[in-house]
C-alpha positions as a printed NumPy array, in Angstrom:
array([[-11.843, -62.12 , -41.486],
       [-11.494, -61.883, -45.141],
       [ -8.116, -60.246, -45.866],
       [ -5.214, -62.313, -47.248],
       [ -2.857, -61.855, -44.308],
       [ -5.001, -63.152, -41.578],
       [ -6.176, -66.808, -41.394],
       [ -9.95 , -67.223, -41.462],
       [ -9.882, -68.25 , -37.811],
       [ -7.253, -65.92 , -36.396],
       [ -7.961, -66.76 , -32.818],
       [ -7.694, -70.541, -33.464],
       [ -4.462, -69.786, -35.355],
       [ -3.179, -68.239, -32.126],
       [ -4.201, -71.42 , -30.229],
       [ -7.303, -69.721, -28.792],
       [-10.932, -70.621, -29.126],
       [-12.54 , -69.401, -32.368],
       [-15.264, -67.634, -30.391],
       [-12.647, -65.232, -28.863],
       [-13.831, -62.375, -31.104],
       [-17.473, -62.7  , -29.999],
       [-17.074, -63.957, -26.502],
       [-13.557, -63.072, -25.179],
       [-12.1  , -65.845, -22.875],
       [ -8.692, -64.3  , -22.846],
       [ -7.373, -61.008, -21.828],
       [ -5.642, -58.637, -24.165],
       [ -2.255, -59.494, -22.636],
       [ -2.742, -63.156, -23.256],
       [ -3.714, -62.491, -26.91 ],
       [ -0.516, -60.302, -27.268],
       [  1.576, -63.075, -25.738],
       [  0.   , -65.671, -28.071],
       [  0.569, -63.372, -31.11 ],
       [  4.266, -62.789, -30.095],
       [  4.767, -66.581, -29.813],
       [  3.164, -67.009, -33.237],
       [  5.496, -64.409, -34.693],
       [  8.505, -66.27 , -33.393],
       [  7.372, -69.745, -34.166],
       [  5.322, -69.354, -37.385],
       [  7.029, -66.291, -38.944],
       [ 10.576, -66.883, -37.778],
       [ 10.791, -63.347, -36.208],
       [ 13.17 , -64.389, -33.471],
       [ 15.02 , -62.179, -31.146],
       [ 18.084, -62.442, -33.411],
       [ 15.915, -61.23 , -36.33 ],
       [ 14.46 , -58.443, -34.241],
       [ 17.977, -57.327, -33.141],
       [ 18.644, -56.291, -36.702],
       [ 15.878, -53.708, -36.581],
       [ 17.917, -50.881, -34.857],
       [ 15.987, -47.934, -36.103],
       [ 12.678, -48.437, -34.088],
       [ 11.154, -50.21 , -37.003],
       [  9.258, -52.669, -34.654],
       [  7.773, -49.669, -32.763],
       [  6.83 , -47.882, -36.052],
       [  5.032, -51.072, -37.279],
       [  3.191, -51.283, -33.892],
       [  2.091, -47.62 , -34.276],
       [  0.908, -48.272, -37.858],
       [ -1.288, -51.139, -36.547],
       [ -2.574, -49.105, -33.681],
       [ -3.454, -46.163, -35.839],
       [ -5.491, -48.367, -38.077],
       [ -7.906, -48.775, -35.203],
       [ -8.923, -45.09 , -35.4  ],
       [-12.409, -44.786, -36.811],
       [-13.682, -41.924, -38.949],
       [-14.928, -39.98 , -35.995],
       [-11.27 , -39.798, -34.801],
       [-10.331, -38.384, -38.116],
       [ -9.817, -40.565, -41.256],
       [ -6.299, -39.076, -41.673],
       [ -5.191, -40.934, -38.521],
       [ -6.37 , -44.197, -39.797],
       [ -4.507, -44.013, -43.02 ],
       [ -1.367, -42.549, -41.481],
       [ -0.422, -46.107, -40.63 ],
       [  0.622, -46.782, -44.152],
       [  2.798, -43.616, -44.143],
       [  4.763, -44.792, -41.2  ],
       [  5.036, -48.527, -42.108],
       [  8.807, -49.   , -41.774],
       [  9.326, -51.644, -44.54 ],
       [  9.118, -51.464, -48.253],
       [  6.588, -54.318, -48.502],
       [  2.903, -53.489, -48.775],
       [  1.164, -52.859, -45.466],
       [ -2.329, -54.533, -45.243],
       [ -4.001, -54.107, -41.883],
       [ -6.963, -56.352, -40.881],
       [-10.459, -55.185, -40.692],
       [-10.646, -56.1  , -37.007],
       [ -9.258, -53.609, -34.539],
       [ -8.684, -56.288, -31.894],
       [ -6.33 , -58.175, -34.36 ],
       [ -4.494, -55.025, -35.263],
       [ -4.063, -54.145, -31.587],
       [ -2.939, -57.59 , -30.749],
       [ -0.236, -57.322, -33.468],
       [  0.705, -53.758, -32.279],
       [  1.096, -55.107, -28.655],
       [  3.234, -58.109, -29.816],
       [  5.474, -55.69 , -31.809],
       [  5.816, -53.296, -28.865],
       [  6.849, -56.318, -26.697],
       [  9.357, -57.376, -29.293],
       [ 10.732, -53.87 , -29.392],
       [ 11.046, -53.588, -25.574],
       [ 12.81 , -56.993, -25.565],
       [ 15.162, -55.805, -28.283],
       [ 15.997, -52.639, -26.322],
       [ 16.522, -54.676, -23.161],
       [ 18.903, -56.986, -24.884],
       [ 20.767, -53.977, -26.394],
       [ 21.292, -52.731, -22.803],
       [ 22.434, -56.069, -21.626],
       [ 19.601, -56.557, -19.257],
       [ 17.661, -59.355, -20.994],
       [ 18.698, -62.375, -22.93 ]])
């Protein structure tokens, strides 16, 4: 990958073999769990941090990443809608790899589910 947000070896960065992209050795759920762990440990996006996002921002960010995976046959307007729904003021720069974007989307969905469960008192 060449964009500035993603490390050159994204899969290695997640603690997975570098060949993950070409020869998947992990399932999608394992990649999502590894990304969520990276978000917490490397980015500091802890449950306490997530609890401050009370207006579905985590779900919106997940949707933005998921929409980026639409190709032109799905309608180019869908792909670029991600930037329109990005919930934060900082610039959104998705990766060129749909698997990476879907992995981030899945991790953000998991974070939002956990936040909602904590809010209900059903998860700590």
